[in-house]
Amino acid sequence: MFDFRQLRYFVTVAEELSFTRAAQRLYISQPPLSQQIQSLENDLGVRLLERNKRNVSLTEPGKLFLEQARQILDKAEEARAQMADAATGFSGKLRLAYTVSVTFHPALPQTLLRYRSFAPQVRLILSEMYTEQQYAALLAGEVDVGFVRDEPEHPGMARLLRLDVIDREPLLLALPANHPLADRESIWLREVAMEAFVVQPRELAATLYDRLAQIAAKANFHPLIRQHAQQINGLLVLVAAGMGLALVPASMRSVSLPGVKYLRLEDPDAYMLLALASRLDEPSPVVRRFLSAMTETD
């Protein structure tokens, strides 16, 4: 059966219509070139070239085979280039997960825009899931990279994962615009110790739920939870309705909801982590290239 070398030899001879010029172009001597063309013709069972001492011309089967040979060589080169891109992380797919709150942070769209310009051949598959779900999905091989809001709860899990911190985003206190303290710019959480709070259920948003409890404990009170909302933006609706106060990431300021005012918290622990999580010693060139590109210092 013929090989790629024989195809290249044949295409070169067909283009030059001269064994001498083709041999010079291929940097080989003429006898081996003639032998390879003869071997190709024997394998195919047809004569591709008419040649005599003066002229070389294509037969009708030769003209047809020239077109096919060029297509085969082009496809082979395309495959080689794709494999080279895959080996260096410039093609393939990347499964990326993110929490709902990250959709309000500029890091997500900026990362996607930057990566799309950096590696346009990589297919991005996006999934929305909570932080703990992301860690489980990472270890199960169901996602490749996650935008997470906290470190893993379990030490055993942490030893298998890599975390690249993007931001320590400040937390704000969202309160009704008609609240007596709404004209302030900042506040300590202890100043609203007697107020009711609205939160997401802990099984959905453990990071924010636990951070409220942590800051409140340092201020020597236990927050009164009046109502729950499934989504973080749903908290703001409850705040506007006067159902309670809420802790939200600073990027939630972009949600301009009438009836809600945001105050900066003075408490030292009033922040949320934003990090890229991935598997430790990740073998995928696509994932390694993504992490390298997204975490390098500008």
mmCIF file of C-alpha atoms in Angstrom:
data_model
loop_
_atom_site.group_PDB
_atom_site.id
_atom_site.type_symbol
_atom_site.label_atom_id
_atom_site.label_comp_id
_atom_site.label_asym_id
_atom_site.label_seq_id
_atom_site.Cartn_x
_atom_site.Cartn_y
_atom_site.Cartn_z
ATOM 1 C CA MET A 1 0.000 0.000 0.000
ATOM 2 C CA PHE A 2 1.279 3.472 -0.824
ATOM 3 C CA ASP A 3 2.486 5.870 1.867
ATOM 4 C CA PHE A 4 2.587 9.654 2.329
ATOM 5 C CA ARG A 5 6.138 9.855 1.021
ATOM 6 C CA GLN A 6 5.111 8.289 -2.293
ATOM 7 C CA LEU A 7 2.175 10.720 -2.523
ATOM 8 C CA ARG A 8 4.497 13.689 -2.006
ATOM 9 C CA TYR A 9 6.904 12.325 -4.601
ATOM 10 C CA PHE A 10 4.120 11.836 -7.132
ATOM 11 C CA VAL A 11 2.616 15.312 -6.558
ATOM 12 C CA THR A 12 6.046 16.908 -6.983
ATOM 13 C CA VAL A 13 6.726 15.052 -10.245
ATOM 14 C CA ALA A 14 3.216 15.911 -11.490
ATOM 15 C CA GLU A 15 3.776 19.585 -10.743
ATOM 16 C CA GLU A 16 7.242 19.713 -12.294
ATOM 17 C CA LEU A 17 6.560 17.249 -15.143
ATOM 18 C CA SER A 18 10.241 16.420 -14.833
ATOM 19 C CA PHE A 19 11.932 13.740 -12.752
ATOM 20 C CA THR A 20 15.120 15.770 -12.706
ATOM 21 C CA ARG A 21 13.524 18.954 -11.372
ATOM 22 C CA ALA A 22 11.343 16.977 -8.948
ATOM 23 C CA ALA A 23 14.398 15.168 -7.558
ATOM 24 C CA GLN A 24 16.182 18.490 -7.075
ATOM 25 C CA ARG A 25 13.139 19.951 -5.334
ATOM 26 C CA LEU A 26 12.876 16.918 -3.055
ATOM 27 C CA TYR A 27 16.644 16.845 -2.373
ATOM 28 C CA ILE A 28 16.957 13.209 -3.479
ATOM 29 C CA SER A 29 18.595 11.504 -6.462
ATOM 30 C CA GLN A 30 16.539 10.618 -9.496
ATOM 31 C CA PRO A 31 16.764 6.778 -9.392
ATOM 32 C CA PRO A 32 15.056 6.385 -5.950
ATOM 33 C CA LEU A 33 12.385 8.836 -7.068
ATOM 34 C CA SER A 34 11.651 6.804 -10.195
ATOM 35 C CA GLN A 35 11.537 3.609 -8.113
ATOM 36 C CA GLN A 36 8.996 5.102 -5.692
ATOM 37 C CA ILE A 37 6.741 6.279 -8.533
ATOM 38 C CA GLN A 38 6.900 2.835 -10.143
ATOM 39 C CA SER A 39 6.084 1.203 -6.799
ATOM 40 C CA LEU A 40 3.097 3.532 -6.392
ATOM 41 C CA GLU A 41 1.829 2.668 -9.866
ATOM 42 C CA ASN A 42 2.211 -1.037 -9.135
ATOM 43 C CA ASP A 43 0.249 -0.713 -5.893
ATOM 44 C CA LEU A 44 -2.549 1.162 -7.659
ATOM 45 C CA GLY A 45 -2.506 -1.061 -10.722
ATOM 46 C CA VAL A 46 -2.589 1.901 -13.106
ATOM 47 C CA ARG A 47 -0.069 4.010 -15.003
ATOM 48 C CA LEU A 48 -0.035 7.559 -13.597
ATOM 49 C CA LEU A 49 2.666 9.097 -15.764
ATOM 50 C CA GLU A 50 3.726 8.803 -19.368
ATOM 51 C CA ARG A 51 7.441 9.389 -19.664
ATOM 52 C CA ASN A 52 10.127 9.159 -22.271
ATOM 53 C CA LYS A 53 13.582 10.651 -22.549
ATOM 54 C CA ARG A 54 12.158 14.105 -23.335
ATOM 55 C CA ASN A 55 8.723 14.448 -21.742
ATOM 56 C CA VAL A 56 6.690 13.528 -18.661
ATOM 57 C CA SER A 57 2.913 13.870 -18.737
ATOM 58 C CA LEU A 58 -0.041 12.780 -16.648
ATOM 59 C CA THR A 59 -2.347 10.018 -17.794
ATOM 60 C CA GLU A 60 -6.091 10.435 -17.231
ATOM 61 C CA PRO A 61 -5.926 8.243 -14.090
ATOM 62 C CA GLY A 62 -2.874 10.294 -13.079
ATOM 63 C CA LYS A 63 -4.830 13.543 -13.332
ATOM 64 C CA LEU A 64 -7.574 12.122 -11.138
ATOM 65 C CA PHE A 65 -5.115 10.693 -8.630
ATOM 66 C CA LEU A 66 -3.233 14.013 -8.437
ATOM 67 C CA GLU A 67 -6.370 15.718 -7.137
ATOM 68 C CA GLN A 68 -6.964 12.942 -4.598
ATOM 69 C CA ALA A 69 -3.311 12.878 -3.520
ATOM 70 C CA ARG A 70 -3.319 16.613 -2.839
ATOM 71 C CA GLN A 71 -6.468 16.270 -0.730
ATOM 72 C CA ILE A 72 -4.960 13.400 1.253
ATOM 73 C CA LEU A 73 -1.756 15.357 1.913
ATOM 74 C CA ASP A 74 -3.736 18.465 2.893
ATOM 75 C CA LYS A 75 -5.848 16.423 5.314
ATOM 76 C CA ALA A 76 -2.754 14.820 6.760
ATOM 77 C CA GLU A 77 -1.166 18.241 7.308
ATOM 78 C CA GLU A 78 -4.367 19.530 8.874
ATOM 79 C CA ALA A 79 -4.460 16.525 11.218
ATOM 80 C CA ARG A 80 -0.796 17.034 12.113
ATOM 81 C CA ALA A 81 -1.428 20.698 12.931
ATOM 82 C CA GLN A 82 -4.464 19.816 15.041
ATOM 83 C CA MET A 83 -2.509 17.212 16.978
ATOM 84 C CA ALA A 84 0.280 19.727 17.541
ATOM 85 C CA ASP A 85 -2.271 22.263 18.811
ATOM 86 C CA ALA A 86 -3.847 19.660 21.084
ATOM 87 C CA ALA A 87 -0.446 18.717 22.508
ATOM 88 C CA THR A 88 0.277 22.352 23.350
ATOM 89 C CA GLY A 89 -3.220 23.155 24.641
ATOM 90 C CA PHE A 90 -4.486 25.231 21.730
ATOM 91 C CA SER A 91 -7.305 22.910 20.650
ATOM 92 C CA GLY A 92 -9.707 20.498 22.313
ATOM 93 C CA LYS A 93 -12.310 21.325 24.929
ATOM 94 C CA LEU A 94 -12.336 22.908 28.370
ATOM 95 C CA ARG A 95 -15.162 22.238 30.844
ATOM 96 C CA LEU A 96 -15.469 25.274 33.095
ATOM 97 C CA ALA A 97 -17.822 25.661 36.072
ATOM 98 C CA TYR A 98 -18.745 28.780 38.050
ATOM 99 C CA THR A 99 -20.982 29.795 40.924
ATOM 100 C CA VAL A 100 -23.958 32.094 40.447
ATOM 101 C CA SER A 101 -22.299 34.942 42.320
ATOM 102 C CA VAL A 102 -19.310 34.862 39.969
ATOM 103 C CA THR A 103 -21.582 35.935 37.093
ATOM 104 C CA PHE A 104 -21.643 39.395 38.691
ATOM 105 C CA HIS A 105 -17.836 39.567 39.103
ATOM 106 C CA PRO A 106 -15.828 41.026 36.179
ATOM 107 C CA ALA A 107 -13.319 38.178 36.406
ATOM 108 C CA LEU A 108 -15.639 35.745 34.622
ATOM 109 C CA PRO A 109 -16.363 37.714 31.427
ATOM 110 C CA GLN A 110 -12.807 39.059 31.343
ATOM 111 C CA THR A 111 -11.385 35.548 31.610
ATOM 112 C CA LEU A 112 -13.674 34.189 28.908
ATOM 113 C CA LEU A 113 -12.898 37.068 26.541
ATOM 114 C CA ARG A 114 -9.170 36.791 27.112
ATOM 115 C CA TYR A 115 -9.118 33.040 26.688
ATOM 116 C CA ARG A 116 -11.268 33.080 23.559
ATOM 117 C CA SER A 117 -8.767 35.441 21.926
ATOM 118 C CA PHE A 118 -5.846 33.368 23.217
ATOM 119 C CA ALA A 119 -7.119 29.920 22.202
ATOM 120 C CA PRO A 120 -10.056 30.329 19.796
ATOM 121 C CA GLN A 121 -9.920 26.663 18.726
ATOM 122 C CA VAL A 122 -10.691 25.382 22.230
ATOM 123 C CA ARG A 123 -14.380 24.627 22.791
ATOM 124 C CA LEU A 124 -15.588 25.995 26.124
ATOM 125 C CA ILE A 125 -18.309 24.032 27.934
ATOM 126 C CA LEU A 126 -19.766 26.134 30.769
ATOM 127 C CA SER A 127 -21.701 24.854 33.787
ATOM 128 C CA GLU A 128 -23.255 26.695 36.707
ATOM 129 C CA MET A 129 -22.842 24.944 40.064
ATOM 130 C CA TYR A 130 -22.131 25.718 43.714
ATOM 131 C CA THR A 131 -18.597 25.578 45.093
ATOM 132 C CA GLU A 132 -18.815 22.214 46.866
ATOM 133 C CA GLN A 133 -20.448 20.677 43.787
ATOM 134 C CA GLN A 134 -17.545 21.983 41.717
ATOM 135 C CA TYR A 135 -14.971 20.313 43.956
ATOM 136 C CA ALA A 136 -16.794 16.994 43.710
ATOM 137 C CA ALA A 137 -17.105 17.383 39.923
ATOM 138 C CA LEU A 138 -13.399 18.208 39.604
ATOM 139 C CA LEU A 139 -12.359 15.080 41.478
ATOM 140 C CA ALA A 140 -14.846 12.992 39.484
ATOM 141 C CA GLY A 141 -13.347 14.309 36.233
ATOM 142 C CA GLU A 142 -16.632 15.928 35.204
ATOM 143 C CA VAL A 143 -15.230 19.486 34.953
ATOM 144 C CA ASP A 144 -11.698 20.771 34.353
ATOM 145 C CA VAL A 145 -11.622 24.196 36.025
ATOM 146 C CA GLY A 146 -13.970 25.933 38.438
ATOM 147 C CA PHE A 147 -14.517 29.463 39.667
ATOM 148 C CA VAL A 148 -14.962 28.739 43.380
ATOM 149 C CA ARG A 149 -15.795 30.883 46.384
ATOM 150 C CA ASP A 150 -14.046 28.984 49.184
ATOM 151 C CA GLU A 151 -11.410 26.402 49.943
ATOM 152 C CA PRO A 152 -12.503 22.743 50.128
ATOM 153 C CA GLU A 153 -14.125 21.796 53.428
ATOM 154 C CA HIS A 154 -12.329 18.444 53.606
ATOM 155 C CA PRO A 155 -8.510 18.369 53.985
ATOM 156 C CA GLY A 156 -8.286 15.154 51.958
ATOM 157 C CA MET A 157 -9.960 16.893 49.050
ATOM 158 C CA ALA A 158 -7.665 19.930 49.339
ATOM 159 C CA ARG A 159 -4.584 17.734 48.895
ATOM 160 C CA LEU A 160 -5.823 16.682 45.457
ATOM 161 C CA LEU A 161 -6.647 20.147 44.160
ATOM 162 C CA ARG A 162 -4.894 23.314 43.084
ATOM 163 C CA LEU A 163 -6.260 26.748 43.967
ATOM 164 C CA ASP A 164 -5.206 29.979 42.200
ATOM 165 C CA VAL A 165 -6.625 32.989 44.036
ATOM 166 C CA ILE A 166 -8.033 35.709 41.768
ATOM 167 C CA ASP A 167 -9.621 38.029 44.319
ATOM 168 C CA ARG A 168 -10.575 38.444 47.933
ATOM 169 C CA GLU A 169 -13.797 40.229 47.204
ATOM 170 C CA PRO A 170 -15.198 42.487 49.951
ATOM 171 C CA LEU A 171 -18.614 41.674 51.376
ATOM 172 C CA LEU A 172 -21.264 44.366 51.587
ATOM 173 C CA LEU A 173 -24.305 44.705 53.786
ATOM 174 C CA ALA A 174 -27.443 45.084 51.691
ATOM 175 C CA LEU A 175 -30.265 46.830 53.514
ATOM 176 C CA PRO A 176 -33.536 48.555 52.601
ATOM 177 C CA ALA A 177 -33.043 52.051 51.221
ATOM 178 C CA ASN A 178 -35.375 53.432 53.949
ATOM 179 C CA HIS A 179 -33.390 51.790 56.755
ATOM 180 C CA PRO A 180 -32.224 54.264 59.474
ATOM 181 C CA LEU A 181 -28.586 53.379 58.703
ATOM 182 C CA ALA A 182 -28.919 53.571 54.913
ATOM 183 C CA ASP A 183 -27.241 56.971 54.683
ATOM 184 C CA ARG A 184 -23.975 55.529 56.007
ATOM 185 C CA GLU A 185 -21.019 54.545 53.791
ATOM 186 C CA SER A 186 -19.756 51.722 56.008
ATOM 187 C CA ILE A 187 -20.806 49.748 59.065
ATOM 188 C CA TRP A 188 -19.672 47.114 61.568
ATOM 189 C CA LEU A 189 -21.853 44.023 61.567
ATOM 190 C CA ARG A 190 -22.338 44.296 65.344
ATOM 191 C CA GLU A 191 -24.343 47.478 64.738
ATOM 192 C CA VAL A 192 -27.147 45.397 63.222
ATOM 193 C CA ALA A 193 -26.945 42.499 65.680
ATOM 194 C CA MET A 194 -30.624 42.834 66.544
ATOM 195 C CA GLU A 195 -31.776 42.877 62.916
ATOM 196 C CA ALA A 196 -33.159 39.948 60.907
ATOM 197 C CA PHE A 197 -31.164 38.514 58.008
ATOM 198 C CA VAL A 198 -32.094 36.807 54.768
ATOM 199 C CA VAL A 199 -29.735 34.114 53.463
ATOM 200 C CA GLN A 200 -29.423 31.289 50.988
ATOM 201 C CA PRO A 201 -29.777 27.788 52.467
ATOM 202 C CA ARG A 202 -26.423 26.495 53.682
ATOM 203 C CA GLU A 203 -26.621 23.410 51.481
ATOM 204 C CA LEU A 204 -26.635 25.737 48.462
ATOM 205 C CA ALA A 205 -24.273 28.502 49.555
ATOM 206 C CA ALA A 206 -22.167 27.334 52.480
ATOM 207 C CA THR A 207 -19.451 29.964 51.959
ATOM 208 C CA LEU A 208 -21.657 33.026 52.390
ATOM 209 C CA TYR A 209 -23.784 31.393 55.084
ATOM 210 C CA ASP A 210 -20.721 30.437 57.148
ATOM 211 C CA ARG A 211 -19.030 33.791 56.634
ATOM 212 C CA LEU A 212 -22.078 35.584 58.101
ATOM 213 C CA ALA A 213 -22.011 33.228 61.090
ATOM 214 C CA GLN A 214 -18.238 33.698 61.497
ATOM 215 C CA ILE A 215 -18.331 37.498 61.442
ATOM 216 C CA ALA A 216 -21.360 37.537 63.761
ATOM 217 C CA ALA A 217 -19.642 35.181 66.221
ATOM 218 C CA LYS A 218 -16.640 37.507 66.439
ATOM 219 C CA ALA A 219 -19.110 40.322 67.144
ATOM 220 C CA ASN A 220 -20.670 38.187 69.922
ATOM 221 C CA PHE A 221 -24.099 37.589 68.423
ATOM 222 C CA HIS A 222 -25.971 34.925 66.495
ATOM 223 C CA PRO A 223 -27.716 36.207 63.380
ATOM 224 C CA LEU A 224 -31.493 35.910 63.286
ATOM 225 C CA ILE A 225 -32.403 34.210 60.007
ATOM 226 C CA ARG A 226 -35.875 35.263 58.941
ATOM 227 C CA GLN A 227 -36.109 34.063 55.340
ATOM 228 C CA HIS A 228 -34.235 32.063 52.681
ATOM 229 C CA ALA A 229 -33.746 32.617 48.947
ATOM 230 C CA GLN A 230 -32.492 29.977 46.512
ATOM 231 C CA GLN A 231 -30.417 32.385 44.406
ATOM 232 C CA ILE A 232 -28.138 35.175 45.600
ATOM 233 C CA ASN A 233 -29.929 37.816 43.537
ATOM 234 C CA GLY A 234 -33.159 36.673 45.203
ATOM 235 C CA LEU A 235 -31.755 37.960 48.502
ATOM 236 C CA LEU A 236 -31.889 41.504 47.175
ATOM 237 C CA VAL A 237 -35.593 41.189 46.393
ATOM 238 C CA LEU A 238 -36.212 40.157 49.995
ATOM 239 C CA VAL A 239 -34.067 43.045 51.259
ATOM 240 C CA ALA A 240 -36.014 45.527 49.118
ATOM 241 C CA ALA A 241 -39.225 44.078 50.532
ATOM 242 C CA GLY A 242 -38.010 44.783 54.075
ATOM 243 C CA MET A 243 -37.697 41.105 54.994
ATOM 244 C CA GLY A 244 -34.200 41.539 56.401
ATOM 245 C CA LEU A 245 -30.562 42.401 55.714
ATOM 246 C CA ALA A 246 -28.137 40.376 53.624
ATOM 247 C CA LEU A 247 -24.414 39.901 53.137
ATOM 248 C CA VAL A 248 -23.475 39.935 49.454
ATOM 249 C CA PRO A 249 -20.233 40.152 47.440
ATOM 250 C CA ALA A 250 -19.218 43.668 46.374
ATOM 251 C CA SER A 251 -19.797 42.800 42.715
ATOM 252 C CA MET A 252 -23.522 42.632 43.500
ATOM 253 C CA ARG A 253 -23.487 46.442 43.392
ATOM 254 C CA SER A 254 -23.975 45.968 39.663
ATOM 255 C CA VAL A 255 -27.526 44.830 40.450
ATOM 256 C CA SER A 256 -29.258 48.179 40.651
ATOM 257 C CA LEU A 257 -32.457 47.190 42.422
ATOM 258 C CA PRO A 258 -34.704 50.032 43.641
ATOM 259 C CA GLY A 259 -35.106 50.007 47.390
ATOM 260 C CA VAL A 260 -31.683 48.467 48.190
ATOM 261 C CA LYS A 261 -28.637 50.254 49.620
ATOM 262 C CA TYR A 262 -25.154 48.732 50.008
ATOM 263 C CA LEU A 263 -22.798 49.520 52.895
ATOM 264 C CA ARG A 264 -19.159 48.538 53.153
ATOM 265 C CA LEU A 265 -18.429 46.278 56.138
ATOM 266 C CA GLU A 266 -15.563 47.248 58.433
ATOM 267 C CA ASP A 267 -15.181 43.726 59.837
ATOM 268 C CA PRO A 268 -11.760 42.237 58.880
ATOM 269 C CA ASP A 269 -13.244 38.907 57.762
ATOM 270 C CA ALA A 270 -15.865 40.517 55.514
ATOM 271 C CA TYR A 271 -14.657 39.087 52.203
ATOM 272 C CA MET A 272 -15.232 36.154 49.895
ATOM 273 C CA LEU A 273 -12.541 34.238 48.096
ATOM 274 C CA LEU A 274 -12.627 33.975 44.323
ATOM 275 C CA ALA A 275 -10.251 31.379 42.918
ATOM 276 C CA LEU A 276 -9.659 29.031 40.010
ATOM 277 C CA ALA A 277 -9.787 25.415 41.163
ATOM 278 C CA SER A 278 -8.306 22.528 39.199
ATOM 279 C CA ARG A 279 -6.908 19.076 39.770
ATOM 280 C CA LEU A 280 -3.366 18.887 41.099
ATOM 281 C CA ASP A 281 -0.858 17.631 38.530
ATOM 282 C CA GLU A 282 -3.437 18.005 35.773
ATOM 283 C CA PRO A 283 -2.264 16.067 32.664
ATOM 284 C CA SER A 284 -4.420 17.891 30.108
ATOM 285 C CA PRO A 285 -2.415 20.353 27.958
ATOM 286 C CA VAL A 286 -5.596 22.421 27.452
ATOM 287 C CA VAL A 287 -6.133 22.846 31.203
ATOM 288 C CA ARG A 288 -2.465 23.535 31.888
ATOM 289 C CA ARG A 289 -2.368 26.140 29.099
ATOM 290 C CA PHE A 290 -5.567 27.775 30.418
ATOM 291 C CA LEU A 291 -4.235 28.032 33.977
ATOM 292 C CA SER A 292 -0.894 29.353 32.777
ATOM 293 C CA ALA A 293 -2.533 31.979 30.584
ATOM 294 C CA MET A 294 -5.128 33.082 33.150
ATOM 295 C CA THR A 295 -2.860 33.258 36.211
ATOM 296 C CA GLU A 296 0.274 34.791 34.698
ATOM 297 C CA THR A 297 1.181 38.283 35.867
ATOM 298 C CA ASP A 298 0.345 40.965 33.306
#
